[in-house]
Amino acid sequence: MGAVVGSQDLRKPVVLALQTLAVAACYYVSGKLGLLRELVVEGAVVTPIWPPTGVSVAFLLLLGLRCWPGIALGAFLIIVSITSLTPSSLGVLVGNTAAPVVGYLLLRRAGFRTDLARLRDGLALVFLGAFTAMLISSTVGAGLLIVTGKLDWPSFWAVWLAWWVGDAMGVLIITPVLLLLARFRPPLPLTRWKEATGLALIACCVVPLAAHSWLSLLFLVYPLLIWAALRFQLAGSMLCALFASIMVTVSATEGIGPFDGLSRVEVMLKLQAFNGAMALTALILSAVITEQINTRRSVERACQELVEVLEHLTAGESADGRAPLEEGGLGRRQDE
């Protein structure tokens, strides 16, 4: 028994260390992917979507607070890979670690469920995990640029807004996708695969056209989101939103299609307005539909159980009703 307990005690630190390294690696890789597309706002370089925030919140929701060292380590690796280590960069490290941790604590306090099957879960992720918690990282980051003299006060709010929206978009787009992957189940029936394939093919044609056309056809993405949400709920809508966000972000950073001829600030505002509206539509619509489907299934199960109870009661009443007749008939025959 002592040997078994000792091996379990040794296994816990090993598992924790592996989880920390895995979280740090995912943070670092997602950060490098996010840095592939950048925008310059008031002289500061920002990313339209910062995937590490979504990765951090997802890991915290799945593993708990014990994975925060992995988030800090991943943020540290990203910082040292793009700049030298200074007190201000350490402040950014603290802000980037604290923001998802606070988001997780707020979501847990609100009773958040990772299946996102309720409207309240979608709203909590939007307003607590993304909009509220990411105020920390954007305020710390932009504030340190002011303190170190790298940014002037008139430019503070533009950089702060771009930083905040980029971090929030990471939570709104990346976190639901990772939560879906964690709950992946066996493949869909063949008929659903046919429809999913058709939706994917249409999306692969329509989304690049909308993202690269100078006619501003970005509104064509929304019928696809609605179709995906109605038929495939969160999995369909968020994957469609992720694909559309990637394509439109590429067009925005290259200044082509609907972003041609716009200033950097205008590009940032138009891109973030589209990404934000699309993510909100996909997340909340799919949550509402999933909640309605679950409610209908609960009502159907309750009705089925009620029918079974009534059948049992009816069968019992029939048996009780026949017994007196048979006993009375037997008594009359004996009297005869």
mmCIF file of C-alpha atoms in Angstrom, residues 64-224:
data_model
loop_
_atom_site.group_PDB
_atom_site.id
_atom_site.type_symbol
_atom_site.label_atom_id
_atom_site.label_comp_id
_atom_site.label_asym_id
_atom_site.label_seq_id
_atom_site.Cartn_x
_atom_site.Cartn_y
_atom_site.Cartn_z
ATOM 1 C CA GLY A 64 -8.788 24.542 -13.706
ATOM 2 C CA LEU A 65 -6.463 27.085 -12.100
ATOM 3 C CA ARG A 66 -3.590 24.627 -11.896
ATOM 4 C CA CYS A 67 -2.691 25.386 -15.526
ATOM 5 C CA TRP A 68 -1.973 29.112 -14.990
ATOM 6 C CA PRO A 69 1.829 28.541 -14.803
ATOM 7 C CA GLY A 70 1.627 27.153 -18.332
ATOM 8 C CA ILE A 71 -0.114 30.330 -19.474
ATOM 9 C CA ALA A 72 2.563 32.472 -17.817
ATOM 10 C CA LEU A 73 5.333 30.364 -19.351
ATOM 11 C CA GLY A 74 3.783 30.573 -22.814
ATOM 12 C CA ALA A 75 3.390 34.347 -22.524
ATOM 13 C CA PHE A 76 7.017 34.609 -21.400
ATOM 14 C CA LEU A 77 8.223 32.621 -24.412
ATOM 15 C CA ILE A 78 6.221 34.806 -26.784
ATOM 16 C CA ILE A 79 7.589 38.005 -25.251
ATOM 17 C CA VAL A 80 11.249 36.926 -25.356
ATOM 18 C CA SER A 81 10.812 35.759 -28.958
ATOM 19 C CA ILE A 82 9.755 39.230 -30.174
ATOM 20 C CA THR A 83 11.493 41.661 -27.815
ATOM 21 C CA SER A 84 14.037 41.923 -25.034
ATOM 22 C CA LEU A 85 13.045 41.251 -21.445
ATOM 23 C CA THR A 86 12.392 44.536 -19.649
ATOM 24 C CA PRO A 87 10.271 45.607 -16.653
ATOM 25 C CA SER A 88 7.534 46.749 -19.031
ATOM 26 C CA SER A 89 7.509 43.393 -20.828
ATOM 27 C CA LEU A 90 7.193 41.681 -17.461
ATOM 28 C CA GLY A 91 4.176 43.896 -16.815
ATOM 29 C CA VAL A 92 2.647 42.740 -20.104
ATOM 30 C CA LEU A 93 3.361 39.171 -19.009
ATOM 31 C CA VAL A 94 1.444 39.744 -15.784
ATOM 32 C CA GLY A 95 -1.468 41.349 -17.623
ATOM 33 C CA ASN A 96 -1.681 38.589 -20.231
ATOM 34 C CA THR A 97 -1.702 35.966 -17.474
ATOM 35 C CA ALA A 98 -4.135 37.744 -15.157
ATOM 36 C CA ALA A 99 -6.769 38.498 -17.819
ATOM 37 C CA PRO A 100 -7.712 34.876 -18.677
ATOM 38 C CA VAL A 101 -7.464 33.854 -15.008
ATOM 39 C CA VAL A 102 -9.932 36.586 -14.042
ATOM 40 C CA GLY A 103 -12.131 35.561 -16.959
ATOM 41 C CA TYR A 104 -12.159 31.989 -15.703
ATOM 42 C CA LEU A 105 -13.022 33.057 -12.159
ATOM 43 C CA LEU A 106 -15.882 35.238 -13.428
ATOM 44 C CA LEU A 107 -17.240 32.407 -15.580
ATOM 45 C CA ARG A 108 -17.038 29.917 -12.733
ATOM 46 C CA ARG A 109 -18.813 32.377 -10.438
ATOM 47 C CA ALA A 110 -21.580 32.694 -13.047
ATOM 48 C CA GLY A 111 -22.091 28.902 -13.212
ATOM 49 C CA PHE A 112 -20.681 28.597 -16.732
ATOM 50 C CA ARG A 113 -20.986 25.183 -18.430
ATOM 51 C CA THR A 114 -18.462 24.205 -21.079
ATOM 52 C CA ASP A 115 -21.045 22.610 -23.383
ATOM 53 C CA LEU A 116 -22.427 26.111 -24.120
ATOM 54 C CA ALA A 117 -25.903 24.594 -24.306
ATOM 55 C CA ARG A 118 -27.630 27.531 -22.605
ATOM 56 C CA LEU A 119 -28.088 31.123 -23.634
ATOM 57 C CA ARG A 120 -26.686 32.263 -20.284
ATOM 58 C CA ASP A 121 -23.441 30.386 -21.046
ATOM 59 C CA GLY A 122 -23.049 32.202 -24.351
ATOM 60 C CA LEU A 123 -23.763 35.569 -22.764
ATOM 61 C CA ALA A 124 -21.368 34.827 -19.899
ATOM 62 C CA LEU A 125 -18.547 33.970 -22.288
ATOM 63 C CA VAL A 126 -19.166 37.158 -24.263
ATOM 64 C CA PHE A 127 -19.589 39.690 -21.475
ATOM 65 C CA LEU A 128 -17.509 38.133 -18.673
ATOM 66 C CA GLY A 129 -14.858 35.962 -20.302
ATOM 67 C CA ALA A 130 -14.194 38.278 -23.271
ATOM 68 C CA PHE A 131 -15.348 41.865 -22.803
ATOM 69 C CA THR A 132 -14.778 42.274 -19.061
ATOM 70 C CA ALA A 133 -11.700 40.134 -18.366
ATOM 71 C CA MET A 134 -9.741 41.365 -21.378
ATOM 72 C CA LEU A 135 -9.929 44.919 -20.065
ATOM 73 C CA ILE A 136 -7.044 43.910 -17.798
ATOM 74 C CA SER A 137 -4.558 42.937 -20.502
ATOM 75 C CA SER A 138 -5.414 45.860 -22.792
ATOM 76 C CA THR A 139 -5.256 48.433 -19.986
ATOM 77 C CA VAL A 140 -1.962 47.082 -18.650
ATOM 78 C CA GLY A 141 -0.420 46.814 -22.117
ATOM 79 C CA ALA A 142 -1.450 50.239 -23.402
ATOM 80 C CA GLY A 143 -0.736 51.823 -20.030
ATOM 81 C CA LEU A 144 2.830 50.506 -20.037
ATOM 82 C CA LEU A 145 3.361 51.942 -23.518
ATOM 83 C CA ILE A 146 2.372 55.335 -22.102
ATOM 84 C CA VAL A 147 4.588 54.967 -19.021
ATOM 85 C CA THR A 148 7.644 53.956 -21.051
ATOM 86 C CA GLY A 149 7.157 56.800 -23.518
ATOM 87 C CA LYS A 150 6.514 54.539 -26.505
ATOM 88 C CA LEU A 151 3.017 55.950 -26.964
ATOM 89 C CA ASP A 152 1.548 59.436 -26.681
ATOM 90 C CA TRP A 153 -1.585 60.153 -24.686
ATOM 91 C CA PRO A 154 -3.665 61.169 -27.746
ATOM 92 C CA SER A 155 -3.034 57.710 -29.211
ATOM 93 C CA PHE A 156 -3.837 55.792 -26.041
ATOM 94 C CA TRP A 157 -7.495 55.038 -26.676
ATOM 95 C CA ALA A 158 -7.007 53.841 -30.251
ATOM 96 C CA VAL A 159 -4.265 51.412 -29.195
ATOM 97 C CA TRP A 160 -6.195 50.377 -26.082
ATOM 98 C CA LEU A 161 -9.302 49.640 -28.147
ATOM 99 C CA ALA A 162 -7.375 47.625 -30.738
ATOM 100 C CA TRP A 163 -5.605 45.646 -28.002
ATOM 101 C CA TRP A 164 -8.844 44.980 -26.112
ATOM 102 C CA VAL A 165 -10.812 43.906 -29.175
ATOM 103 C CA GLY A 166 -8.007 41.613 -30.373
ATOM 104 C CA ASP A 167 -7.862 39.841 -27.005
ATOM 105 C CA ALA A 168 -11.662 39.630 -26.776
ATOM 106 C CA MET A 169 -11.924 38.172 -30.294
ATOM 107 C CA GLY A 170 -9.481 35.461 -29.300
ATOM 108 C CA VAL A 171 -11.859 34.389 -26.530
ATOM 109 C CA LEU A 172 -15.015 34.671 -28.640
ATOM 110 C CA ILE A 173 -13.672 32.709 -31.604
ATOM 111 C CA ILE A 174 -11.016 30.332 -30.281
ATOM 112 C CA THR A 175 -12.406 29.283 -26.884
ATOM 113 C CA PRO A 176 -15.699 27.777 -28.195
ATOM 114 C CA VAL A 177 -13.831 25.812 -30.872
ATOM 115 C CA LEU A 178 -11.430 24.312 -28.322
ATOM 116 C CA LEU A 179 -14.290 23.466 -25.969
ATOM 117 C CA LEU A 180 -15.986 21.685 -28.880
ATOM 118 C CA LEU A 181 -12.852 19.687 -29.652
ATOM 119 C CA ALA A 182 -12.664 18.614 -26.009
ATOM 120 C CA ARG A 183 -16.223 17.240 -26.279
ATOM 121 C CA PHE A 184 -15.748 15.594 -29.682
ATOM 122 C CA ARG A 185 -17.995 12.606 -30.229
ATOM 123 C CA PRO A 186 -18.204 9.859 -32.912
ATOM 124 C CA PRO A 187 -18.961 10.975 -36.497
ATOM 125 C CA LEU A 188 -22.371 12.199 -37.607
ATOM 126 C CA PRO A 189 -24.781 9.947 -39.561
ATOM 127 C CA LEU A 190 -24.174 9.746 -43.287
ATOM 128 C CA THR A 191 -27.059 12.057 -44.141
ATOM 129 C CA ARG A 192 -25.695 14.766 -41.835
ATOM 130 C CA TRP A 193 -22.224 14.377 -43.348
ATOM 131 C CA LYS A 194 -23.679 15.065 -46.782
ATOM 132 C CA GLU A 195 -25.256 18.291 -45.582
ATOM 133 C CA ALA A 196 -22.101 19.264 -43.671
ATOM 134 C CA THR A 197 -19.998 18.674 -46.788
ATOM 135 C CA GLY A 198 -22.364 20.786 -48.853
ATOM 136 C CA LEU A 199 -22.226 23.598 -46.305
ATOM 137 C CA ALA A 200 -18.426 23.433 -46.222
ATOM 138 C CA LEU A 201 -18.144 23.575 -50.019
ATOM 139 C CA ILE A 202 -20.484 26.550 -50.259
ATOM 140 C CA ALA A 203 -18.605 28.317 -47.473
ATOM 141 C CA CYS A 204 -15.285 27.712 -49.235
ATOM 142 C CA CYS A 205 -16.714 29.459 -52.298
ATOM 143 C CA VAL A 206 -18.720 32.273 -50.731
ATOM 144 C CA VAL A 207 -16.399 33.365 -47.891
ATOM 145 C CA PRO A 208 -13.256 33.950 -50.039
ATOM 146 C CA LEU A 209 -15.421 35.821 -52.556
ATOM 147 C CA ALA A 210 -16.849 38.055 -49.823
ATOM 148 C CA ALA A 211 -13.412 38.598 -48.272
ATOM 149 C CA HIS A 212 -11.654 39.547 -51.513
ATOM 150 C CA SER A 213 -14.369 41.350 -53.461
ATOM 151 C CA TRP A 214 -14.260 45.146 -53.577
ATOM 152 C CA LEU A 215 -18.083 45.176 -53.635
ATOM 153 C CA SER A 216 -18.285 44.750 -49.826
ATOM 154 C CA LEU A 217 -20.084 41.403 -49.832
ATOM 155 C CA LEU A 218 -19.232 40.496 -46.237
ATOM 156 C CA PHE A 219 -22.949 40.251 -45.422
ATOM 157 C CA LEU A 220 -23.051 37.002 -47.424
ATOM 158 C CA VAL A 221 -21.353 35.274 -44.496
ATOM 159 C CA TYR A 222 -24.380 35.650 -42.221
ATOM 160 C CA PRO A 223 -26.765 33.291 -44.101
ATOM 161 C CA LEU A 224 -24.062 30.622 -43.843
#
